[in-house]
Short mmCIF file of C-alpha atoms and ligand atoms in Angstrom, two decimals:
data_model
loop_
_atom_site.label_atom_id
_atom_site.label_comp_id
_atom_site.label_asym_id
_atom_site.label_seq_id
_atom_site.Cartn_x
_atom_site.Cartn_y
_atom_site.Cartn_z
CA UNK A 19 -4.50 19.38 43.38
CA UNK A 20 -7.38 20.89 41.41
CA UNK A 21 -8.73 18.91 38.51
CA UNK A 22 -7.05 19.71 35.19
CA UNK A 23 -8.68 19.23 31.77
CA UNK A 24 -6.51 16.14 31.14
CA UNK A 25 -7.47 14.38 34.37
CA UNK A 26 -10.02 11.98 32.99
CA UNK A 27 -11.67 9.36 35.08
CA UNK A 28 -12.50 6.27 32.99
CA UNK A 29 -16.13 7.45 32.95
CA UNK A 30 -15.07 10.77 31.39
CA UNK A 31 -13.01 8.85 28.84
CA UNK A 32 -16.14 6.92 27.92
CA UNK A 33 -18.16 10.11 27.60
CA UNK A 34 -15.63 11.70 25.22
CA UNK A 35 -15.37 8.42 23.37
CA UNK A 36 -19.12 8.32 22.81
CA UNK A 37 -19.05 11.87 21.52
CA UNK A 38 -16.22 11.06 19.14
CA UNK A 39 -18.08 8.02 17.83
CA UNK A 40 -21.17 10.17 17.26
CA UNK A 41 -19.06 12.65 15.29
CA UNK A 42 -17.61 9.83 13.22
CA UNK A 43 -21.02 8.32 12.63
CA UNK A 44 -22.21 11.65 11.24
CA UNK A 45 -19.04 11.88 9.13
CA UNK A 46 -19.65 8.49 7.56
CA UNK A 47 -23.39 9.03 7.13
CA UNK A 48 -22.76 12.23 5.17
CA UNK A 49 -19.48 11.17 3.54
CA UNK A 50 -20.80 11.68 -0.01
CA UNK A 51 -21.36 15.36 0.79
CA UNK A 52 -17.81 15.69 2.11
CA UNK A 53 -15.37 16.92 -0.59
CA UNK A 54 -12.73 14.25 -1.19
CA UNK A 55 -10.03 16.87 -1.52
CA UNK A 56 -9.32 20.26 -0.07
CA UNK A 57 -10.62 23.44 -1.68
CA UNK A 58 -8.17 24.85 -4.21
CA UNK A 59 -7.30 27.79 -1.98
CA UNK A 60 -6.51 26.54 1.50
CA UNK A 61 -4.80 29.76 2.55
CA UNK A 62 -1.78 29.30 4.76
CA UNK A 63 -2.54 26.15 6.72
CA UNK A 64 0.62 26.37 8.74
CA UNK A 65 -0.44 29.85 9.82
CA UNK A 66 -3.96 28.82 10.78
CA UNK A 67 -2.63 25.89 12.82
CA UNK A 68 0.38 27.65 14.30
CA UNK A 69 0.12 28.18 18.02
CA UNK A 70 2.33 28.59 21.02
CA UNK A 71 3.21 25.42 22.89
CA UNK A 72 0.20 25.25 25.21
CA UNK A 73 1.23 25.92 28.78
CA UNK A 74 -2.09 24.83 30.25
CA UNK A 75 -4.44 22.14 29.12
CA UNK A 76 -7.68 22.93 27.31
CA UNK A 77 -10.91 20.99 27.32
CA UNK A 78 -11.02 17.98 25.06
CA UNK A 79 -14.25 19.33 23.52
CA UNK A 80 -12.22 22.33 22.32
CA UNK A 81 -9.54 20.09 20.84
CA UNK A 82 -12.16 18.00 19.06
CA UNK A 83 -13.97 21.10 17.76
CA UNK A 84 -10.68 22.52 16.42
CA UNK A 85 -9.94 19.21 14.74
CA UNK A 86 -13.30 19.32 12.95
CA UNK A 87 -12.88 22.95 11.97
CA UNK A 88 -9.18 23.40 11.26
CA UNK A 89 -7.96 19.97 10.27
CA UNK A 90 -10.58 17.67 8.77
CA UNK A 91 -11.73 20.04 5.97
CA UNK A 92 -8.14 20.36 4.77
CA UNK A 93 -7.38 16.68 4.42
CA UNK A 94 -7.56 14.45 1.40
CA UNK A 95 -10.12 11.86 2.42
CA UNK A 96 -8.49 8.56 1.60
CA UNK A 97 -11.34 6.75 3.34
CA UNK A 98 -13.92 8.30 0.97
CA UNK A 99 -15.84 6.13 -1.53
CA UNK A 100 -14.82 8.53 -4.32
CA UNK A 101 -11.11 8.38 -3.57
CA UNK A 102 -9.50 6.67 -6.56
CA UNK A 103 -5.97 8.10 -6.45
CA UNK A 104 -2.71 6.16 -6.08
CA UNK A 105 -4.11 2.93 -4.64
CA UNK A 106 -7.47 3.31 -3.01
CA UNK A 107 -7.59 1.66 0.40
CA UNK A 108 -10.01 1.55 3.31
CA UNK A 109 -10.06 1.52 7.05
CA UNK A 110 -13.17 -0.58 7.71
CA UNK A 111 -15.24 -0.06 10.84
CA UNK A 112 -13.86 -3.08 12.74
CA UNK A 113 -10.37 -1.95 11.79
CA UNK A 114 -10.99 1.55 13.16
CA UNK A 115 -12.25 0.12 16.44
CA UNK A 116 -9.29 -2.24 16.61
CA UNK A 117 -6.93 0.75 16.46
CA UNK A 118 -8.63 2.13 19.57
CA UNK A 119 -8.36 -1.17 21.42
CA UNK A 120 -4.71 -1.46 20.38
CA UNK A 121 -3.95 1.98 21.78
CA UNK A 122 -5.87 1.21 24.96
CA UNK A 123 -3.75 -1.90 25.62
CA UNK A 124 -0.57 -0.20 24.34
CA UNK A 125 1.32 -3.49 24.26
CA UNK A 126 4.87 -3.50 22.96
CA UNK A 127 5.11 -6.66 20.85
CA UNK A 128 8.92 -6.78 20.70
CA UNK A 129 9.39 -10.05 22.58
CA UNK A 130 7.15 -13.01 23.19
CA UNK A 131 7.38 -12.38 26.94
CA UNK A 132 6.52 -8.67 26.51
CA UNK A 133 3.00 -9.62 25.42
CA UNK A 134 2.59 -13.33 24.68
CA UNK A 135 -0.86 -13.20 23.06
CA UNK A 136 0.19 -10.28 20.86
CA UNK A 137 3.03 -12.34 19.38
CA UNK A 138 0.89 -15.48 19.21
CA UNK A 139 -1.85 -13.57 17.40
CA UNK A 140 0.70 -12.09 15.01
CA UNK A 141 1.76 -15.60 14.08
CA UNK A 142 -1.87 -16.62 13.54
CA UNK A 143 -2.82 -13.69 11.31
CA UNK A 144 0.41 -14.00 9.32
CA UNK A 145 -0.52 -17.61 8.64
CA UNK A 146 -3.90 -16.45 7.34
CA UNK A 147 -2.27 -13.74 5.24
CA UNK A 148 0.11 -16.31 3.73
CA UNK A 149 -2.81 -18.59 2.90
CA UNK A 150 -4.74 -15.76 1.27
CA UNK A 151 -1.69 -14.64 -0.72
CA UNK A 152 -0.80 -18.19 -1.79
CA UNK A 153 2.51 -18.38 0.07
CA UNK A 154 3.78 -21.22 2.30
CA UNK A 155 2.31 -20.76 5.77
CA UNK A 156 5.41 -22.19 7.47
CA UNK A 157 7.62 -19.37 6.16
CA UNK A 158 9.03 -16.82 8.59
CA UNK A 159 6.81 -13.75 8.66
CA UNK A 160 6.51 -10.43 10.45
CA UNK A 161 4.23 -7.41 10.41
CA UNK A 162 5.91 -4.13 9.50
CA UNK A 163 4.65 -0.64 8.85
CA UNK A 164 4.85 -0.50 5.07
CA UNK A 165 5.92 -2.28 1.91
CA UNK A 166 8.89 0.03 1.38
CA UNK A 167 10.51 -1.09 4.62
CA UNK A 168 9.54 -4.72 4.01
CA UNK A 169 11.45 -4.63 0.72
CA UNK A 170 14.41 -2.96 2.43
CA UNK A 171 14.51 -5.72 5.07
CA UNK A 172 14.11 -8.52 2.52
CA UNK A 173 16.96 -7.15 0.41
CA UNK A 174 19.16 -6.79 3.50
CA UNK A 175 18.55 -10.48 4.24
CA UNK A 176 19.25 -11.35 0.59
CA UNK A 177 22.52 -9.39 0.67
CA UNK A 178 23.69 -11.13 3.84
CA UNK A 179 22.62 -14.54 2.54
CA UNK A 180 24.75 -13.90 -0.55
CA UNK A 181 27.81 -12.65 1.36
CA UNK A 182 27.64 -14.75 4.50
CA UNK A 183 27.97 -13.75 8.15
CA UNK A 184 31.22 -11.79 7.73
CA UNK A 185 29.25 -8.80 6.47
CA UNK A 186 27.79 -8.28 9.94
CA UNK A 187 31.26 -7.84 11.37
CA UNK A 188 33.36 -6.41 8.58
CA UNK A 189 30.77 -4.34 6.71
CA UNK A 190 31.00 -3.73 2.99
CA UNK A 191 33.63 -1.06 2.45
CA UNK A 192 37.40 -1.47 2.10
CA UNK A 193 37.21 -5.20 1.49
CA UNK A 194 37.79 -7.55 -1.33
CA UNK A 195 34.14 -7.89 -2.39
CA UNK A 196 32.68 -8.11 -5.89
CA UNK A 197 30.19 -5.54 -7.14
CA UNK A 198 26.75 -6.51 -5.79
CA UNK A 199 23.84 -6.32 -8.24
CA UNK A 200 20.06 -6.09 -7.92
CA UNK A 201 17.52 -6.51 -10.72
CA UNK A 202 14.03 -5.19 -11.13
CA UNK A 203 11.85 -3.97 -13.98
CA UNK A 204 11.72 -0.42 -15.28
CA UNK A 205 8.19 -0.30 -13.76
CA UNK A 206 9.16 -1.26 -10.20
CA UNK A 207 8.21 0.83 -7.19
CA UNK A 208 10.68 3.50 -6.06
CA UNK A 209 11.09 1.64 -2.76
CA UNK A 210 13.44 -0.74 -4.61
CA UNK A 211 15.65 2.20 -5.61
CA UNK A 212 15.55 3.49 -2.04
CA UNK A 213 16.61 0.07 -0.73
CA UNK A 214 19.51 0.00 -3.21
CA UNK A 215 20.63 3.37 -1.86
CA UNK A 216 20.16 2.52 1.81
CA UNK A 217 21.81 -0.90 1.71
CA UNK A 218 24.94 0.25 -0.10
CA UNK A 219 24.29 -1.42 -3.46
CA UNK A 220 24.12 1.96 -5.18
CA UNK A 221 21.64 2.97 -7.84
CA UNK A 222 24.17 2.13 -10.56
CA UNK A 223 23.95 -1.51 -9.46
CA UNK A 224 20.17 -1.70 -9.64
CA UNK A 225 19.62 -3.12 -13.10
CA UNK A 226 16.30 -1.99 -14.62
CA UNK A 227 15.24 -4.90 -16.80
CA UNK A 228 13.13 -3.88 -19.82
CA UNK A 229 9.42 -4.69 -19.98
CA UNK A 230 7.17 -5.94 -22.77
CA UNK A 231 4.26 -4.12 -24.43
CA UNK A 232 2.15 -4.76 -21.33
CA UNK A 233 4.77 -3.38 -18.95
CA UNK A 234 5.79 -6.82 -17.62
CA UNK A 235 9.42 -7.71 -16.91
CA UNK A 236 10.95 -9.75 -19.75
CA UNK A 237 12.39 -12.90 -18.13
CA UNK A 238 14.80 -13.59 -21.00
CA UNK A 239 16.20 -10.06 -20.65
CA UNK A 240 16.56 -10.69 -16.91
CA UNK A 241 18.44 -13.92 -17.47
CA UNK A 242 20.75 -12.28 -20.02
CA UNK A 243 21.49 -9.43 -17.60
CA UNK A 244 22.34 -11.85 -14.79
CA UNK A 245 24.55 -13.98 -17.03
CA UNK A 246 26.38 -10.89 -18.36
CA UNK A 247 27.01 -9.74 -14.81
CA UNK A 248 28.29 -13.16 -13.76
CA UNK A 249 30.66 -13.14 -16.74
CA UNK A 250 31.87 -9.68 -15.68
CA UNK A 251 32.65 -10.95 -12.16
CA UNK A 252 29.74 -9.17 -10.46
CA UNK A 253 27.66 -10.82 -7.76
CA UNK A 254 23.92 -10.96 -8.53
CA UNK A 255 22.14 -10.76 -5.17
CA UNK A 256 18.39 -10.41 -5.73
CA UNK A 257 15.62 -9.87 -8.23
CA UNK A 258 12.54 -7.86 -7.26
CA UNK A 259 9.47 -8.85 -9.29
CA UNK A 260 6.17 -7.00 -8.97
CA UNK A 261 2.61 -8.30 -8.84
CA UNK A 262 0.63 -5.15 -9.59
CA UNK A 263 2.89 -2.28 -10.59
CA UNK A 264 2.19 1.18 -9.26
CA UNK A 265 1.95 2.86 -12.63
CA UNK A 266 -0.47 0.60 -14.54
CA UNK A 267 -1.08 -2.51 -12.41
CA UNK A 268 1.09 -4.81 -14.53
CA UNK A 269 2.02 -8.25 -13.24
CA UNK A 270 5.50 -9.59 -13.95
CA UNK A 271 5.56 -13.26 -15.11
CA UNK A 272 6.62 -14.50 -11.69
CA UNK A 273 6.90 -18.26 -12.34
CA UNK A 274 9.22 -17.63 -15.30
CA UNK A 275 11.25 -15.18 -13.21
CA UNK A 276 11.39 -17.72 -10.36
CA UNK A 277 12.83 -20.18 -12.90
CA UNK A 278 15.59 -17.71 -13.81
CA UNK A 279 16.35 -17.11 -10.12
CA UNK A 280 16.49 -20.82 -9.37
CA UNK A 281 18.83 -21.47 -12.32
CA UNK A 282 21.18 -18.66 -11.35
CA UNK A 283 20.96 -18.97 -7.56
CA UNK A 284 19.63 -15.45 -7.06
CA UNK A 285 17.15 -14.47 -4.30
CA UNK A 286 13.66 -13.62 -5.58
CA UNK A 287 11.71 -10.98 -3.69
CA UNK A 288 8.14 -10.38 -4.86
CA UNK A 289 6.54 -7.00 -4.28
CA UNK A 290 2.83 -7.84 -4.18
CA UNK A 291 1.99 -4.79 -2.08
CA UNK A 292 -0.96 -4.04 -4.34
CA UNK A 293 -1.52 -7.33 -6.15
CA UNK A 294 -1.21 -9.78 -3.26
CA UNK A 295 -4.81 -10.44 -2.33
CA UNK A 296 -6.76 -10.15 -5.58
CA UNK A 297 -6.49 -13.91 -6.12
CA UNK A 298 -9.25 -14.10 -3.47
CA UNK A 299 -11.69 -12.55 -5.96
CA UNK A 300 -13.18 -15.57 -7.75
CA UNK A 301 -12.95 -14.03 -11.23
CA UNK A 302 -9.20 -13.38 -10.78
CA UNK A 303 -8.26 -16.59 -8.97
CA UNK A 304 -6.90 -18.22 -12.13
CA UNK A 305 -5.27 -15.11 -13.53
CA UNK A 306 -3.06 -13.91 -10.71
CA UNK A 307 0.59 -14.95 -10.81
CA UNK A 308 1.69 -17.68 -8.39
CA UNK A 309 4.09 -16.16 -5.83
CA UNK A 310 4.82 -19.32 -3.84
CA UNK A 311 8.35 -19.81 -5.18
CA UNK A 312 9.58 -16.38 -4.07
CA UNK A 313 12.27 -16.37 -1.39
CA UNK A 314 10.49 -13.40 0.17
CA UNK A 315 7.15 -11.72 -0.37
CA UNK A 316 5.60 -8.46 0.71
CA UNK A 317 1.84 -7.86 0.75
CA UNK A 318 -0.05 -4.86 2.09
CA UNK A 319 -3.18 -5.73 4.09
CA UNK A 320 -3.54 -1.96 4.55
CA UNK A 321 -3.92 -1.54 0.80
CA UNK A 322 -6.75 -3.84 -0.19
CA UNK A 323 -7.79 -5.79 2.87
CA UNK A 324 -9.74 -3.05 4.67
CA UNK A 325 -7.15 -2.72 7.45
CA UNK A 326 -6.12 0.80 8.58
CA UNK A 327 -2.73 2.19 7.53
CA UNK A 328 0.55 0.59 8.58
CA UNK A 329 -0.20 -3.08 8.25
CA UNK A 330 2.23 -4.80 5.90
CA UNK A 331 3.29 -8.44 5.97
CA UNK A 332 6.79 -9.62 5.07
CA UNK A 333 7.13 -13.36 4.49
CA UNK A 334 10.37 -15.25 3.93
CA UNK A 335 10.64 -18.89 2.93
CA UNK A 336 14.35 -18.97 3.67
CA UNK A 337 13.82 -19.72 7.31
CA UNK A 338 16.22 -18.00 9.61
CA UNK A 339 17.47 -15.54 6.98
CA UNK A 340 15.76 -12.47 8.47
CA UNK A 341 17.04 -13.40 11.93
CA UNK A 342 20.57 -13.97 10.56
CA UNK A 343 20.55 -10.34 9.52
CA UNK A 344 18.58 -8.67 12.30
CA UNK A 345 18.94 -10.76 15.46
CA UNK A 346 21.02 -8.94 18.05
CA UNK A 347 20.02 -9.42 21.66
CA UNK A 348 21.12 -6.95 24.29
CA UNK A 349 21.30 -8.31 27.82
CA UNK A 350 18.19 -6.43 28.92
CA UNK A 351 16.24 -8.08 26.09
CA UNK A 352 17.22 -11.69 26.69
CA UNK A 353 14.34 -14.09 27.10
CA UNK A 354 13.67 -17.78 27.33
CA UNK A 355 12.91 -19.45 23.99
CA UNK A 356 11.15 -22.59 22.96
CA UNK A 357 9.53 -23.83 19.79
CA UNK A 358 6.25 -22.08 20.63
CA UNK A 359 7.69 -18.61 21.07
CA UNK A 360 8.83 -15.99 18.59
CA UNK A 361 10.53 -12.71 19.40
CA UNK A 362 9.49 -10.43 16.56
CA UNK A 363 12.23 -7.91 17.35
CA UNK A 364 14.66 -10.43 15.81
CA UNK A 365 13.14 -10.30 12.34
CA UNK A 366 13.56 -6.59 11.55
CA UNK A 367 15.57 -3.66 12.96
CA UNK A 368 12.48 -2.41 14.82
CA UNK A 369 12.44 -2.98 18.57
CA UNK A 370 9.32 -1.36 20.03
CA UNK A 371 6.38 -2.56 17.95
CA UNK A 372 2.70 -1.79 18.28
CA UNK A 373 0.21 -4.66 18.54
CA UNK A 374 -0.63 -4.58 14.81
CA UNK A 375 -1.96 -8.12 14.73
CA UNK A 376 -5.15 -7.13 16.52
CA UNK A 377 -6.53 -5.04 13.65
CA UNK A 378 -5.88 -7.86 11.20
CA UNK A 379 -7.51 -10.35 13.56
CA UNK A 380 -10.61 -8.20 14.01
CA UNK A 381 -11.08 -7.38 10.34
CA UNK A 382 -10.34 -10.84 8.94
CA UNK A 383 -12.58 -12.50 11.53
CA UNK A 384 -15.39 -9.96 11.10
CA UNK A 385 -15.56 -10.37 7.33
CA UNK A 386 -14.28 -13.91 6.94
CA UNK A 387 -12.39 -15.06 3.87
CA UNK A 388 -15.62 -15.22 1.89
CA UNK A 389 -16.66 -11.73 2.95
CA UNK A 390 -13.28 -10.31 1.93
CA UNK A 391 -13.44 -12.20 -1.37
CA UNK A 392 -16.93 -10.88 -2.14
CA UNK A 393 -15.85 -7.28 -1.52
CA UNK A 394 -12.71 -7.66 -3.63
CA UNK A 395 -14.82 -9.16 -6.41
CA UNK A 396 -17.14 -6.17 -6.20
CA UNK A 397 -14.21 -3.81 -6.85
CA UNK A 398 -13.18 -5.95 -9.82
CA UNK A 399 -16.73 -5.74 -11.22
CA UNK A 400 -16.82 -1.96 -10.82
CA UNK A 401 -13.49 -1.64 -12.62
CA UNK A 402 -14.71 -3.90 -15.43
CA UNK A 403 -17.84 -1.79 -15.74
CA UNK A 404 -15.75 1.38 -16.02
CA UNK A 405 -13.40 -0.19 -18.59
CA UNK A 406 -16.35 -1.21 -20.73
CA UNK A 407 -17.96 2.21 -20.45
CA UNK A 408 -14.70 3.90 -21.47
CA UNK A 409 -14.16 1.55 -24.37
CA UNK A 410 -17.70 2.19 -25.65
CA UNK A 411 -17.16 5.96 -25.70
CA UNK A 412 -15.71 7.13 -29.03
CA UNK A 413 -13.16 9.69 -27.81
CA UNK A 414 -12.03 7.75 -24.73
CA UNK A 415 -9.62 4.81 -24.53
CA UNK A 416 -7.96 2.48 -22.06
CA UNK A 417 -4.40 2.49 -23.39
CA UNK A 418 -3.36 -0.40 -21.15
CA UNK A 419 -5.25 -3.13 -19.31
CA UNK A 420 -4.66 -4.47 -15.84
CA UNK A 421 -6.18 -7.61 -14.38
CA UNK A 422 -6.52 -5.69 -11.13
CA UNK A 423 -9.14 -3.00 -10.48
CA UNK A 424 -6.86 -0.21 -11.66
CA UNK A 425 -8.28 1.47 -14.76
CA UNK A 426 -5.98 3.57 -16.92
CA UNK A 427 -7.95 5.79 -19.26
CA UNK A 428 -7.44 8.78 -21.47
CA UNK A 429 -9.45 11.33 -23.43
CA UNK A 430 -8.14 11.08 -26.98
CA UNK A 431 -9.62 13.72 -29.22
CA UNK A 432 -7.90 14.39 -32.49
CA UNK A 433 -5.05 16.42 -31.03
CA UNK A 434 -1.27 16.11 -30.97
CA UNK A 435 0.38 14.34 -28.08
CA UNK A 436 1.31 17.53 -26.29
CA UNK A 437 -2.21 18.98 -26.46
CA UNK A 438 -3.71 15.63 -25.47
CA UNK A 439 -1.40 15.32 -22.45
CA UNK A 440 -2.25 18.84 -21.36
CA UNK A 441 -5.98 18.24 -21.77
CA UNK A 442 -5.92 15.06 -19.67
CA UNK A 443 -3.83 16.73 -16.99
CA UNK A 444 -6.37 19.56 -16.89
CA UNK A 445 -9.22 17.06 -16.57
CA UNK A 446 -7.53 15.49 -13.54
CA UNK A 447 -6.84 18.87 -12.00
CA UNK A 448 -10.40 20.10 -12.49
CA UNK A 449 -11.98 16.90 -11.21
CA UNK A 450 -9.77 16.85 -8.12
CA UNK A 451 -10.39 20.54 -7.45
CA UNK A 452 -14.15 19.93 -7.59
CA UNK A 453 -13.93 17.71 -4.52
CA UNK A 454 -16.33 15.27 -6.18
CA UNK A 455 -13.73 12.54 -6.66
CA UNK A 456 -9.99 12.11 -6.54
CA UNK A 457 -7.89 10.40 -9.22
CA UNK A 458 -4.18 10.41 -10.01
CA UNK A 459 -2.13 9.91 -13.16
CA UNK A 460 0.88 8.22 -14.69
CA UNK A 461 2.92 8.79 -17.82
CA UNK A 462 3.42 5.95 -20.31
CA UNK A 463 5.71 5.88 -23.36
CA UNK A 464 2.93 7.45 -25.39
CA UNK A 465 1.90 10.04 -22.85
CA UNK A 466 -0.22 10.99 -19.89
CA UNK A 467 -2.97 8.68 -18.59
CA UNK A 468 -5.57 9.03 -15.87
CA UNK A 469 -5.46 6.28 -13.21
CA UNK A 470 -8.66 5.22 -11.43
CA UNK A 471 -8.02 2.80 -8.58
CA UNK A 472 -11.14 1.10 -7.26
CA UNK A 473 -10.96 -0.59 -3.88
CA UNK A 474 -12.64 1.39 -1.14
CA UNK A 475 -15.03 -0.79 0.83
CA UNK A 476 -17.89 1.72 0.48
CA UNK A 477 -17.56 2.50 -3.24
CA UNK A 478 -20.73 1.66 -5.16
CA UNK A 479 -21.67 1.46 -8.81
CA UNK A 480 -23.40 4.84 -8.45
CA UNK A 481 -20.13 6.38 -7.22
CA UNK A 482 -18.22 5.07 -10.22
CA UNK A 483 -20.97 6.19 -12.61
CA UNK A 484 -20.82 9.66 -11.08
CA UNK A 485 -17.05 9.75 -11.52
CA UNK A 486 -17.32 8.69 -15.16
CA UNK A 487 -19.99 11.32 -15.84
CA UNK A 488 -17.86 14.03 -14.23
CA UNK A 489 -14.80 13.05 -16.31
CA UNK A 490 -16.79 13.19 -19.56
CA UNK A 491 -18.44 16.49 -18.70
CA UNK A 492 -15.13 18.14 -17.87
CA UNK A 493 -13.55 16.78 -21.05
CA UNK A 494 -16.44 17.92 -23.24
CA UNK A 495 -16.40 21.39 -21.75
CA UNK A 496 -12.62 21.76 -21.95
CA UNK A 497 -12.37 20.45 -25.46
CA UNK A 498 -15.11 22.62 -26.89
CA UNK A 499 -13.74 25.81 -25.34
CA UNK A 500 -10.66 26.35 -27.54
CA UNK A 501 -12.72 25.41 -30.63
CA UNK A 502 -15.33 28.05 -29.91
CA UNK A 503 -12.69 30.68 -29.22
C1 LIG B 606 2.04 0.77 -2.32
C2 LIG B 606 3.18 0.07 -2.90
C3 LIG B 606 4.45 0.14 -2.33
C4 LIG B 606 4.75 1.03 -1.13
O1 LIG B 606 4.00 0.65 -0.05
P1 LIG B 606 4.11 1.40 1.35
O2 LIG B 606 3.37 0.49 2.25
O3 LIG B 606 3.46 2.72 1.14
O4 LIG B 606 5.56 1.54 1.69
C5 LIG B 606 5.48 -0.59 -2.88
N1 LIG B 606 5.27 -1.35 -3.97
C6 LIG B 606 4.07 -1.42 -4.58
C7 LIG B 606 3.91 -2.27 -5.79
C8 LIG B 606 2.99 -0.73 -4.05
O5 LIG B 606 1.79 -0.83 -4.64
#
């Protein structure tokens, strides 16, 4: 058979790999000249990428060239030091290399016996993650692909713990069951709503507990809601508290909420997807809420721990609860068990699982706890610098503070709310269109605010200064235009 473009000897693989690394090196060396976002007019991307299913293979060099030409310029560069939208994250260099190694080994970490060191390493890194997040290391834990699914799984376990094993057999419908209730704050992530839908609670039974003036759940309102529901014959199943809300980075008073849950016998799930690791930063160590009393906890190493996407940790102190819900062993998956083994397929619905532990192991070992802490502290310092700069500027304000490096700011000239909202939305749009930086927004009770999330591993003080200058310049230009007209 003649050689086809896809027939790579290992030496050819190395050659292409070296070329790819050179391309990536150039990308990172010139990253500050790369626009963070796509140009305003991208044309019809689907049309430029549309092609017939290729009948014959093409050279890898062609595929790589097309990627650089047709794909990369039309991405939003989340791994850019001027990306401050949503929650800024980073794939660090050791993490990027770990993804390659993971793919090369292509282990399926479903069972202990399907890759013993993969499962053993998962247990090790989850212990480290628990320690860093301040959660009991002996809890059950598992790596999953995102916080949304982690919350779904935790609430499934909470539901089954509340109803007992019959739910596995008889299901929920057509039975004599009370109305099942969930509680979270009006600031919680939409993944809680999605879990309520998926698990059959229904959105009507997700109680949105009111928050205080700093957007934190009010524990006394939570307790009253649970007690009212108990009096009405409903069954309170779980409370979801948040450490670091998506809108403004608020932290619910978790110890007080844990007290309510303990008094009423309700499962506490803590969503610390964003907030979970900031206690490592020395200046925040004493300010971050203690999560250790939660029945289950989700943290996102892919959000602030410099690990590439799809690395979330779900921890559960109620040992055996995840397995009570998800363990189901088909004959072809049976395996010998002892106290040293763990079959991760039993802790979530996912069977085939990539070897996610490796990227955590590489990144955490490469930086060390102290190295991670120093980088997190640096983000906190940059955010504090920006907050002070905003506060010192007469027409700019931070309408709400977060302990985390998420800065909410707003241009507040003497204009009505509607005009002010429009102006700030235009500032965001113009900044993002410029490609110089990327920010996102939220809407509070008193209007639109600009969100600046600081957390990329390569972001420097000069980057944040440049962002702040750009915001002020756009605002000054926009605000003077209608006046002059
Ligand atoms: C990011 C985030 C989520 C969703 O995380 P995914 O990993 O994208 O599913 C949920 N809750 C909070 C508080 C978050 O910050």
